[in-house]
mmCIF file with all atom_site columns, N, CA and C in Angstrom:
data_model
loop_
_atom_site.group_PDB
_atom_site.id
_atom_site.type_symbol
_atom_site.label_atom_id
_atom_site.label_alt_id
_atom_site.label_comp_id
_atom_site.label_asym_id
_atom_site.label_entity_id
_atom_site.label_seq_id
_atom_site.pdbx_PDB_ins_code
_atom_site.Cartn_x
_atom_site.Cartn_y
_atom_site.Cartn_z
_atom_site.occupancy
_atom_site.B_iso_or_equiv
_atom_site.pdbx_formal_charge
_atom_site.auth_seq_id
_atom_site.auth_comp_id
_atom_site.auth_asym_id
_atom_site.auth_atom_id
_atom_site.pdbx_PDB_model_num
ATOM 1   N N  . UNK A 1 1  ? -23.270 6.353   -0.372  1.00 0.00 ? 99  UNK A N  1
ATOM 2   C CA . UNK A 1 1  ? -23.536 5.471   1.641   1.00 0.00 ? 99  UNK A CA 1
ATOM 3   C C  . UNK A 1 1  ? -22.894 4.626   1.446   1.00 0.00 ? 99  UNK A C  1
ATOM 4   N N  . UNK A 1 2  ? -22.492 3.540   0.192   1.00 0.00 ? 100 UNK A N  1
ATOM 5   C CA . UNK A 1 2  ? -22.523 1.810   -0.083  1.00 0.00 ? 100 UNK A CA 1
ATOM 6   C C  . UNK A 1 2  ? -22.521 1.629   -1.535  1.00 0.00 ? 100 UNK A C  1
ATOM 7   N N  . UNK A 1 3  ? -21.269 0.768   -1.032  1.00 0.00 ? 101 UNK A N  1
ATOM 8   C CA . UNK A 1 3  ? -21.127 0.129   -3.069  1.00 0.00 ? 101 UNK A CA 1
ATOM 9   C C  . UNK A 1 3  ? -21.178 -1.206  -2.422  1.00 0.00 ? 101 UNK A C  1
ATOM 10  N N  . UNK A 1 4  ? -21.554 -1.890  -3.680  1.00 0.00 ? 102 UNK A N  1
ATOM 11  C CA . UNK A 1 4  ? -21.070 -3.553  -3.351  1.00 0.00 ? 102 UNK A CA 1
ATOM 12  C C  . UNK A 1 4  ? -20.835 -4.298  -4.955  1.00 0.00 ? 102 UNK A C  1
ATOM 13  N N  . UNK A 1 5  ? -20.292 -5.018  -4.833  1.00 0.00 ? 103 UNK A N  1
ATOM 14  C CA . UNK A 1 5  ? -19.913 -5.741  -6.220  1.00 0.00 ? 103 UNK A CA 1
ATOM 15  C C  . UNK A 1 5  ? -21.103 -7.131  -6.230  1.00 0.00 ? 103 UNK A C  1
ATOM 16  N N  . UNK A 1 6  ? -21.898 -7.418  -6.994  1.00 0.00 ? 104 UNK A N  1
ATOM 17  C CA . UNK A 1 6  ? -22.836 -8.553  -6.801  1.00 0.00 ? 104 UNK A CA 1
ATOM 18  C C  . UNK A 1 6  ? -22.134 -9.441  -6.751  1.00 0.00 ? 104 UNK A C  1
ATOM 19  N N  . UNK A 1 7  ? -21.816 -11.030 -6.084  1.00 0.00 ? 105 UNK A N  1
ATOM 20  C CA . UNK A 1 7  ? -20.984 -12.249 -5.943  1.00 0.00 ? 105 UNK A CA 1
ATOM 21  C C  . UNK A 1 7  ? -20.332 -12.842 -7.502  1.00 0.00 ? 105 UNK A C  1
ATOM 22  N N  . UNK A 1 8  ? -21.773 -12.585 -8.691  1.00 0.00 ? 106 UNK A N  1
ATOM 23  C CA . UNK A 1 8  ? -21.098 -13.314 -9.642  1.00 0.00 ? 106 UNK A CA 1
ATOM 24  C C  . UNK A 1 8  ? -20.736 -12.315 -10.839 1.00 0.00 ? 106 UNK A C  1
ATOM 25  N N  . UNK A 1 9  ? -20.076 -11.053 -9.985  1.00 0.00 ? 107 UNK A N  1
ATOM 26  C CA . UNK A 1 9  ? -19.184 -9.874  -10.906 1.00 0.00 ? 107 UNK A CA 1
ATOM 27  C C  . UNK A 1 9  ? -17.340 -9.890  -10.148 1.00 0.00 ? 107 UNK A C  1
ATOM 28  N N  . UNK A 1 10 ? -17.418 -10.657 -8.936  1.00 0.00 ? 108 UNK A N  1
ATOM 29  C CA . UNK A 1 10 ? -16.336 -10.450 -7.626  1.00 0.00 ? 108 UNK A CA 1
ATOM 30  C C  . UNK A 1 10 ? -15.555 -11.070 -8.658  1.00 0.00 ? 108 UNK A C  1
ATOM 31  N N  . UNK A 1 11 ? -13.838 -10.340 -8.310  1.00 0.00 ? 109 UNK A N  1
ATOM 32  C CA . UNK A 1 11 ? -12.778 -11.217 -8.751  1.00 0.00 ? 109 UNK A CA 1
ATOM 33  C C  . UNK A 1 11 ? -12.971 -10.359 -10.281 1.00 0.00 ? 109 UNK A C  1
ATOM 34  N N  . UNK A 1 12 ? -13.364 -9.178  -10.663 1.00 0.00 ? 110 UNK A N  1
ATOM 35  C CA . UNK A 1 12 ? -13.092 -8.351  -11.587 1.00 0.00 ? 110 UNK A CA 1
ATOM 36  C C  . UNK A 1 12 ? -12.262 -7.206  -11.819 1.00 0.00 ? 110 UNK A C  1
ATOM 37  N N  . UNK A 1 13 ? -12.623 -6.941  -10.582 1.00 0.00 ? 111 UNK A N  1
ATOM 38  C CA . UNK A 1 13 ? -11.669 -5.737  -10.430 1.00 0.00 ? 111 UNK A CA 1
ATOM 39  C C  . UNK A 1 13 ? -12.230 -4.835  -10.258 1.00 0.00 ? 111 UNK A C  1
ATOM 40  N N  . UNK A 1 14 ? -13.851 -5.191  -10.873 1.00 0.00 ? 112 UNK A N  1
ATOM 41  C CA . UNK A 1 14 ? -15.055 -3.874  -10.410 1.00 0.00 ? 112 UNK A CA 1
ATOM 42  C C  . UNK A 1 14 ? -14.634 -3.103  -9.189  1.00 0.00 ? 112 UNK A C  1
ATOM 43  N N  . UNK A 1 15 ? -14.219 -3.665  -7.975  1.00 0.00 ? 113 UNK A N  1
ATOM 44  C CA . UNK A 1 15 ? -14.746 -3.115  -7.173  1.00 0.00 ? 113 UNK A CA 1
ATOM 45  C C  . UNK A 1 15 ? -13.665 -1.438  -7.258  1.00 0.00 ? 113 UNK A C  1
ATOM 46  N N  . UNK A 1 16 ? -12.453 -2.587  -7.399  1.00 0.00 ? 114 UNK A N  1
ATOM 47  C CA . UNK A 1 16 ? -11.094 -1.284  -7.651  1.00 0.00 ? 114 UNK A CA 1
ATOM 48  C C  . UNK A 1 16 ? -11.431 0.064   -8.254  1.00 0.00 ? 114 UNK A C  1
ATOM 49  N N  . UNK A 1 17 ? -11.834 -0.606  -9.580  1.00 0.00 ? 115 UNK A N  1
ATOM 50  C CA . UNK A 1 17 ? -12.673 0.855   -10.030 1.00 0.00 ? 115 UNK A CA 1
ATOM 51  C C  . UNK A 1 17 ? -13.178 1.791   -9.493  1.00 0.00 ? 115 UNK A C  1
ATOM 52  N N  . UNK A 1 18 ? -14.524 1.126   -8.916  1.00 0.00 ? 116 UNK A N  1
ATOM 53  C CA . UNK A 1 18 ? -15.544 1.839   -7.883  1.00 0.00 ? 116 UNK A CA 1
ATOM 54  C C  . UNK A 1 18 ? -14.474 2.974   -6.832  1.00 0.00 ? 116 UNK A C  1
ATOM 55  N N  . UNK A 1 19 ? -13.383 1.937   -6.152  1.00 0.00 ? 117 UNK A N  1
ATOM 56  C CA . UNK A 1 19 ? -12.998 2.858   -5.517  1.00 0.00 ? 117 UNK A CA 1
ATOM 57  C C  . UNK A 1 19 ? -12.098 3.633   -6.138  1.00 0.00 ? 117 UNK A C  1
ATOM 58  N N  . UNK A 1 20 ? -11.238 3.306   -6.667  1.00 0.00 ? 118 UNK A N  1
ATOM 59  C CA . UNK A 1 20 ? -10.197 4.462   -7.112  1.00 0.00 ? 118 UNK A CA 1
ATOM 60  C C  . UNK A 1 20 ? -11.168 5.588   -7.986  1.00 0.00 ? 118 UNK A C  1
ATOM 61  N N  . UNK A 1 21 ? -12.520 5.629   -8.625  1.00 0.00 ? 119 UNK A N  1
ATOM 62  C CA . UNK A 1 21 ? -13.379 6.447   -8.854  1.00 0.00 ? 119 UNK A CA 1
ATOM 63  C C  . UNK A 1 21 ? -13.523 7.103   -7.686  1.00 0.00 ? 119 UNK A C  1
ATOM 64  N N  . UNK A 1 22 ? -14.391 6.546   -7.115  1.00 0.00 ? 120 UNK A N  1
ATOM 65  C CA . UNK A 1 22 ? -14.673 7.651   -5.389  1.00 0.00 ? 120 UNK A CA 1
ATOM 66  C C  . UNK A 1 22 ? -13.303 8.033   -4.768  1.00 0.00 ? 120 UNK A C  1
ATOM 67  N N  . UNK A 1 23 ? -12.151 8.203   -4.876  1.00 0.00 ? 121 UNK A N  1
ATOM 68  C CA . UNK A 1 23 ? -10.681 8.473   -4.892  1.00 0.00 ? 121 UNK A CA 1
ATOM 69  C C  . UNK A 1 23 ? -10.462 10.019  -5.260  1.00 0.00 ? 121 UNK A C  1
ATOM 70  N N  . UNK A 1 24 ? -10.689 9.296   -7.198  1.00 0.00 ? 122 UNK A N  1
ATOM 71  C CA . UNK A 1 24 ? -10.165 10.172  -8.157  1.00 0.00 ? 122 UNK A CA 1
ATOM 72  C C  . UNK A 1 24 ? -11.190 11.905  -7.299  1.00 0.00 ? 122 UNK A C  1
ATOM 73  N N  . UNK A 1 25 ? -12.431 11.560  -7.235  1.00 0.00 ? 123 UNK A N  1
ATOM 74  C CA . UNK A 1 25 ? -13.645 12.263  -7.433  1.00 0.00 ? 123 UNK A CA 1
ATOM 75  C C  . UNK A 1 25 ? -13.219 13.451  -5.768  1.00 0.00 ? 123 UNK A C  1
ATOM 76  N N  . UNK A 1 26 ? -12.781 12.885  -4.985  1.00 0.00 ? 124 UNK A N  1
ATOM 77  C CA . UNK A 1 26 ? -12.220 13.183  -3.527  1.00 0.00 ? 124 UNK A CA 1
ATOM 78  C C  . UNK A 1 26 ? -10.497 13.711  -3.619  1.00 0.00 ? 124 UNK A C  1
ATOM 79  N N  . UNK A 1 27 ? -10.104 13.463  -4.476  1.00 0.00 ? 125 UNK A N  1
ATOM 80  C CA . UNK A 1 27 ? -9.049  13.449  -4.439  1.00 0.00 ? 125 UNK A CA 1
ATOM 81  C C  . UNK A 1 27 ? -8.430  14.397  -3.848  1.00 0.00 ? 125 UNK A C  1
ATOM 82  N N  . UNK A 1 28 ? -8.958  16.038  -3.922  1.00 0.00 ? 126 UNK A N  1
ATOM 83  C CA . UNK A 1 28 ? -8.106  17.254  -2.832  1.00 0.00 ? 126 UNK A CA 1
ATOM 84  C C  . UNK A 1 28 ? -8.872  16.991  -1.859  1.00 0.00 ? 126 UNK A C  1
ATOM 85  N N  . UNK A 1 29 ? -9.059  15.641  -0.919  1.00 0.00 ? 127 UNK A N  1
ATOM 86  C CA . UNK A 1 29 ? -9.299  15.706  0.822   1.00 0.00 ? 127 UNK A CA 1
ATOM 87  C C  . UNK A 1 29 ? -8.246  14.954  0.984   1.00 0.00 ? 127 UNK A C  1
ATOM 88  N N  . UNK A 1 30 ? -7.662  15.510  2.226   1.00 0.00 ? 128 UNK A N  1
ATOM 89  C CA . UNK A 1 30 ? -6.499  14.954  2.856   1.00 0.00 ? 128 UNK A CA 1
ATOM 90  C C  . UNK A 1 30 ? -7.164  13.911  3.246   1.00 0.00 ? 128 UNK A C  1
ATOM 91  N N  . UNK A 1 31 ? -8.067  13.819  3.739   1.00 0.00 ? 129 UNK A N  1
ATOM 92  C CA . UNK A 1 31 ? -8.381  12.775  5.225   1.00 0.00 ? 129 UNK A CA 1
ATOM 93  C C  . UNK A 1 31 ? -9.275  12.267  4.259   1.00 0.00 ? 129 UNK A C  1
ATOM 94  N N  . UNK A 1 32 ? -9.561  10.902  4.130   1.00 0.00 ? 130 UNK A N  1
ATOM 95  C CA . UNK A 1 32 ? -11.176 9.691   3.812   1.00 0.00 ? 130 UNK A CA 1
ATOM 96  C C  . UNK A 1 32 ? -10.874 8.746   4.932   1.00 0.00 ? 130 UNK A C  1
ATOM 97  N N  . UNK A 1 33 ? -12.878 8.842   4.842   1.00 0.00 ? 131 UNK A N  1
ATOM 98  C CA . UNK A 1 33 ? -12.767 7.630   5.868   1.00 0.00 ? 131 UNK A CA 1
ATOM 99  C C  . UNK A 1 33 ? -14.166 6.374   4.936   1.00 0.00 ? 131 UNK A C  1
ATOM 100 N N  . UNK A 1 34 ? -14.458 5.439   5.515   1.00 0.00 ? 132 UNK A N  1
ATOM 101 C CA . UNK A 1 34 ? -15.204 4.794   5.333   1.00 0.00 ? 132 UNK A CA 1
ATOM 102 C C  . UNK A 1 34 ? -15.661 3.721   6.285   1.00 0.00 ? 132 UNK A C  1
ATOM 103 N N  . UNK A 1 35 ? -16.649 2.668   6.399   1.00 0.00 ? 133 UNK A N  1
ATOM 104 C CA . UNK A 1 35 ? -16.951 2.091   7.396   1.00 0.00 ? 133 UNK A CA 1
ATOM 105 C C  . UNK A 1 35 ? -16.738 0.651   6.302   1.00 0.00 ? 133 UNK A C  1
ATOM 106 N N  . UNK A 1 36 ? -15.804 -0.475  6.984   1.00 0.00 ? 134 UNK A N  1
ATOM 107 C CA . UNK A 1 36 ? -15.560 -1.668  5.502   1.00 0.00 ? 134 UNK A CA 1
ATOM 108 C C  . UNK A 1 36 ? -15.763 -2.629  6.650   1.00 0.00 ? 134 UNK A C  1
ATOM 109 N N  . UNK A 1 37 ? -16.822 -3.942  6.122   1.00 0.00 ? 135 UNK A N  1
ATOM 110 C CA . UNK A 1 37 ? -17.147 -4.673  6.920   1.00 0.00 ? 135 UNK A CA 1
ATOM 111 C C  . UNK A 1 37 ? -15.876 -5.448  6.823   1.00 0.00 ? 135 UNK A C  1
ATOM 112 N N  . UNK A 1 38 ? -15.792 -6.565  8.112   1.00 0.00 ? 136 UNK A N  1
ATOM 113 C CA . UNK A 1 38 ? -15.049 -7.395  8.760   1.00 0.00 ? 136 UNK A CA 1
ATOM 114 C C  . UNK A 1 38 ? -14.220 -7.831  7.104   1.00 0.00 ? 136 UNK A C  1
ATOM 115 N N  . UNK A 1 39 ? -14.794 -8.591  6.118   1.00 0.00 ? 137 UNK A N  1
ATOM 116 C CA . UNK A 1 39 ? -14.569 -9.269  5.275   1.00 0.00 ? 137 UNK A CA 1
ATOM 117 C C  . UNK A 1 39 ? -13.548 -9.165  4.118   1.00 0.00 ? 137 UNK A C  1
ATOM 118 N N  . UNK A 1 40 ? -14.053 -6.865  4.269   1.00 0.00 ? 138 UNK A N  1
ATOM 119 C CA . UNK A 1 40 ? -13.411 -6.166  2.686   1.00 0.00 ? 138 UNK A CA 1
ATOM 120 C C  . UNK A 1 40 ? -11.957 -5.689  3.187   1.00 0.00 ? 138 UNK A C  1
ATOM 121 N N  . UNK A 1 41 ? -11.861 -5.676  5.001   1.00 0.00 ? 139 UNK A N  1
ATOM 122 C CA . UNK A 1 41 ? -10.815 -4.876  5.156   1.00 0.00 ? 139 UNK A CA 1
ATOM 123 C C  . UNK A 1 41 ? -9.676  -4.832  4.593   1.00 0.00 ? 139 UNK A C  1
ATOM 124 N N  . UNK A 1 42 ? -8.920  -6.209  4.085   1.00 0.00 ? 140 UNK A N  1
ATOM 125 C CA . UNK A 1 42 ? -7.493  -6.408  3.738   1.00 0.00 ? 140 UNK A CA 1
ATOM 126 C C  . UNK A 1 42 ? -8.119  -6.130  1.990   1.00 0.00 ? 140 UNK A C  1
ATOM 127 N N  . UNK A 1 43 ? -9.001  -5.852  1.337   1.00 0.00 ? 141 UNK A N  1
ATOM 128 C CA . UNK A 1 43 ? -9.040  -5.051  0.744   1.00 0.00 ? 141 UNK A CA 1
ATOM 129 C C  . UNK A 1 43 ? -8.618  -3.561  0.263   1.00 0.00 ? 141 UNK A C  1
ATOM 130 N N  . UNK A 1 44 ? -9.308  -2.714  0.988   1.00 0.00 ? 142 UNK A N  1
ATOM 131 C CA . UNK A 1 44 ? -9.195  -1.546  1.175   1.00 0.00 ? 142 UNK A CA 1
ATOM 132 C C  . UNK A 1 44 ? -7.431  -1.214  1.670   1.00 0.00 ? 142 UNK A C  1
ATOM 133 N N  . UNK A 1 45 ? -7.379  -1.884  2.724   1.00 0.00 ? 143 UNK A N  1
ATOM 134 C CA . UNK A 1 45 ? -5.517  -1.517  2.917   1.00 0.00 ? 143 UNK A CA 1
ATOM 135 C C  . UNK A 1 45 ? -4.825  -2.058  2.044   1.00 0.00 ? 143 UNK A C  1
ATOM 136 N N  . UNK A 1 46 ? -4.871  -2.281  0.640   1.00 0.00 ? 144 UNK A N  1
ATOM 137 C CA . UNK A 1 46 ? -3.925  -2.885  -0.081  1.00 0.00 ? 144 UNK A CA 1
ATOM 138 C C  . UNK A 1 46 ? -3.825  -1.395  -0.268  1.00 0.00 ? 144 UNK A C  1
ATOM 139 N N  . UNK A 1 47 ? -5.548  0.157   -0.089  1.00 0.00 ? 145 UNK A N  1
ATOM 140 C CA . UNK A 1 47 ? -4.826  1.004   -0.993  1.00 0.00 ? 145 UNK A CA 1
ATOM 141 C C  . UNK A 1 47 ? -4.480  2.359   -0.182  1.00 0.00 ? 145 UNK A C  1
ATOM 142 N N  . UNK A 1 48 ? -3.736  1.781   0.802   1.00 0.00 ? 146 UNK A N  1
ATOM 143 C CA . UNK A 1 48 ? -3.391  2.405   2.101   1.00 0.00 ? 146 UNK A CA 1
ATOM 144 C C  . UNK A 1 48 ? -4.241  2.855   3.537   1.00 0.00 ? 146 UNK A C  1
ATOM 145 N N  . UNK A 1 49 ? -5.614  2.285   3.350   1.00 0.00 ? 147 UNK A N  1
ATOM 146 C CA . UNK A 1 49 ? -6.277  2.547   4.269   1.00 0.00 ? 147 UNK A CA 1
ATOM 147 C C  . UNK A 1 49 ? -6.158  1.950   5.461   1.00 0.00 ? 147 UNK A C  1
ATOM 148 N N  . UNK A 1 50 ? -6.020  2.685   6.944   1.00 0.00 ? 148 UNK A N  1
ATOM 149 C CA . UNK A 1 50 ? -5.611  1.743   7.691   1.00 0.00 ? 148 UNK A CA 1
ATOM 150 C C  . UNK A 1 50 ? -7.301  2.104   8.952   1.00 0.00 ? 148 UNK A C  1
ATOM 151 N N  . UNK A 1 51 ? -7.549  0.476   9.366   1.00 0.00 ? 149 UNK A N  1
ATOM 152 C CA . UNK A 1 51 ? -8.381  0.397   10.406  1.00 0.00 ? 149 UNK A CA 1
ATOM 153 C C  . UNK A 1 51 ? -8.250  1.812   12.111  1.00 0.00 ? 149 UNK A C  1
ATOM 154 N N  . UNK A 1 52 ? -9.522  2.431   12.225  1.00 0.00 ? 150 UNK A N  1
ATOM 155 C CA . UNK A 1 52 ? -9.343  3.187   13.119  1.00 0.00 ? 150 UNK A CA 1
ATOM 156 C C  . UNK A 1 52 ? -9.966  2.787   14.361  1.00 0.00 ? 150 UNK A C  1
ATOM 157 N N  . UNK A 1 53 ? -10.417 2.408   15.697  1.00 0.00 ? 151 UNK A N  1
ATOM 158 C CA . UNK A 1 53 ? -11.113 2.677   16.926  1.00 0.00 ? 151 UNK A CA 1
ATOM 159 C C  . UNK A 1 53 ? -11.541 0.989   16.839  1.00 0.00 ? 151 UNK A C  1
ATOM 160 N N  . UNK A 1 54 ? -12.220 0.926   17.411  1.00 0.00 ? 152 UNK A N  1
ATOM 161 C CA . UNK A 1 54 ? -13.005 -0.433  17.826  1.00 0.00 ? 152 UNK A CA 1
ATOM 162 C C  . UNK A 1 54 ? -13.778 -1.080  16.451  1.00 0.00 ? 152 UNK A C  1
ATOM 163 N N  . UNK A 1 55 ? -14.022 -2.286  16.625  1.00 0.00 ? 153 UNK A N  1
ATOM 164 C CA . UNK A 1 55 ? -15.060 -2.941  15.434  1.00 0.00 ? 153 UNK A CA 1
ATOM 165 C C  . UNK A 1 55 ? -16.406 -2.827  16.097  1.00 0.00 ? 153 UNK A C  1
ATOM 166 N N  . UNK A 1 56 ? -17.097 -2.241  15.212  1.00 0.00 ? 154 UNK A N  1
ATOM 167 C CA . UNK A 1 56 ? -18.616 -1.851  15.442  1.00 0.00 ? 154 UNK A CA 1
ATOM 168 C C  . UNK A 1 56 ? -19.793 -2.708  14.647  1.00 0.00 ? 154 UNK A C  1
ATOM 169 N N  . UNK A 1 57 ? -20.791 -3.068  14.858  1.00 0.00 ? 155 UNK A N  1
ATOM 170 C CA . UNK A 1 57 ? -21.530 -3.675  14.537  1.00 0.00 ? 155 UNK A CA 1
ATOM 171 C C  . UNK A 1 57 ? -23.081 -2.364  13.924  1.00 0.00 ? 155 UNK A C  1
ATOM 172 N N  . UNK A 1 58 ? -23.094 -2.341  12.118  1.00 0.00 ? 156 UNK A N  1
ATOM 173 C CA . UNK A 1 58 ? -24.108 -1.512  11.356  1.00 0.00 ? 156 UNK A CA 1
ATOM 174 C C  . UNK A 1 58 ? -24.989 -2.233  10.703  1.00 0.00 ? 156 UNK A C  1
ATOM 175 N N  . UNK A 1 59 ? -26.576 -2.128  11.104  1.00 0.00 ? 157 UNK A N  1
ATOM 176 C CA . UNK A 1 59 ? -26.976 -3.062  9.755   1.00 0.00 ? 157 UNK A CA 1
ATOM 177 C C  . UNK A 1 59 ? -26.936 -4.356  10.432  1.00 0.00 ? 157 UNK A C  1
ATOM 178 N N  . UNK A 1 60 ? -26.355 -5.262  11.536  1.00 0.00 ? 158 UNK A N  1
ATOM 179 C CA . UNK A 1 60 ? -25.974 -6.449  11.326  1.00 0.00 ? 158 UNK A CA 1
ATOM 180 C C  . UNK A 1 60 ? -24.731 -6.821  11.269  1.00 0.00 ? 158 UNK A C  1
ATOM 181 N N  . UNK A 1 61 ? -24.334 -6.121  10.416  1.00 0.00 ? 159 UNK A N  1
ATOM 182 C CA . UNK A 1 61 ? -22.650 -6.552  9.745   1.00 0.00 ? 159 UNK A CA 1
ATOM 183 C C  . UNK A 1 61 ? -21.654 -5.992  11.144  1.00 0.00 ? 159 UNK A C  1
ATOM 184 N N  . UNK A 1 62 ? -20.375 -6.315  11.243  1.00 0.00 ? 160 UNK A N  1
ATOM 185 C CA . UNK A 1 62 ? -19.164 -5.923  12.348  1.00 0.00 ? 160 UNK A CA 1
ATOM 186 C C  . UNK A 1 62 ? -18.357 -4.751  10.563  1.00 0.00 ? 160 UNK A C  1
ATOM 187 N N  . UNK A 1 63 ? -17.681 -4.028  11.330  1.00 0.00 ? 161 UNK A N  1
ATOM 188 C CA . UNK A 1 63 ? -17.832 -3.130  10.703  1.00 0.00 ? 161 UNK A CA 1
ATOM 189 C C  . UNK A 1 63 ? -16.417 -2.800  11.256  1.00 0.00 ? 161 UNK A C  1
ATOM 190 N N  . UNK A 1 64 ? -15.202 -1.956  10.561  1.00 0.00 ? 162 UNK A N  1
ATOM 191 C CA . UNK A 1 64 ? -14.341 -1.237  11.336  1.00 0.00 ? 162 UNK A CA 1
ATOM 192 C C  . UNK A 1 64 ? -14.204 0.511   10.576  1.00 0.00 ? 162 UNK A C  1
ATOM 193 N N  . UNK A 1 65 ? -13.889 1.243   11.245  1.00 0.00 ? 163 UNK A N  1
ATOM 194 C CA . UNK A 1 65 ? -13.718 2.396   10.820  1.00 0.00 ? 163 UNK A CA 1
ATOM 195 C C  . UNK A 1 65 ? -12.413 2.784   10.127  1.00 0.00 ? 163 UNK A C  1
ATOM 196 N N  . UNK A 1 66 ? -12.143 2.760   8.874   1.00 0.00 ? 164 UNK A N  1
ATOM 197 C CA . UNK A 1 66 ? -10.583 2.664   7.927   1.00 0.00 ? 164 UNK A CA 1
ATOM 198 C C  . UNK A 1 66 ? -10.397 4.120   7.770   1.00 0.00 ? 164 UNK A C  1
ATOM 199 N N  . UNK A 1 67 ? -8.952  4.785   7.286   1.00 0.00 ? 165 UNK A N  1
ATOM 200 C CA . UNK A 1 67 ? -8.891  6.068   7.051   1.00 0.00 ? 165 UNK A CA 1
ATOM 201 C C  . UNK A 1 67 ? -7.762  5.904   6.394   1.00 0.00 ? 165 UNK A C  1
ATOM 202 N N  . UNK A 1 68 ? -8.058  6.770   5.580   1.00 0.00 ? 166 UNK A N  1
ATOM 203 C CA . UNK A 1 68 ? -7.175  7.214   4.452   1.00 0.00 ? 166 UNK A CA 1
ATOM 204 C C  . UNK A 1 68 ? -6.478  8.841   5.096   1.00 0.00 ? 166 UNK A C  1
ATOM 205 N N  . UNK A 1 69 ? -4.922  8.888   5.273   1.00 0.00 ? 167 UNK A N  1
ATOM 206 C CA . UNK A 1 69 ? -4.584  10.666  5.401   1.00 0.00 ? 167 UNK A CA 1
ATOM 207 C C  . UNK A 1 69 ? -3.847  10.476  4.062   1.00 0.00 ? 167 UNK A C  1
ATOM 208 N N  . UNK A 1 70 ? -3.660  10.940  3.402   1.00 0.00 ? 168 UNK A N  1
ATOM 209 C CA . UNK A 1 70 ? -2.686  11.831  2.209   1.00 0.00 ? 168 UNK A CA 1
ATOM 210 C C  . UNK A 1 70 ? -2.656  13.079  2.500   1.00 0.00 ? 168 UNK A C  1
ATOM 211 N N  . UNK A 1 71 ? -1.271  12.796  1.761   1.00 0.00 ? 169 UNK A N  1
ATOM 212 C CA . UNK A 1 71 ? 0.364   14.133  2.207   1.00 0.00 ? 169 UNK A CA 1
ATOM 213 C C  . UNK A 1 71 ? -0.044  14.880  1.115   1.00 0.00 ? 169 UNK A C  1
#
């Protein structure tokens, strides 16, 4: 449901590898969505995800729904 990289390991491309693996697992899905915390919206945007809908709060943290549409 959620994944994160511990602060001490950030900047080591671990998040990129986790995301790539998750996207490989759902490779046949034309539509992928996630709920991104505000501070990582740009990270997901680099991989083609786009914000969809209004900002919302989950567990006291602001998020955006982000979608990746594959052709």
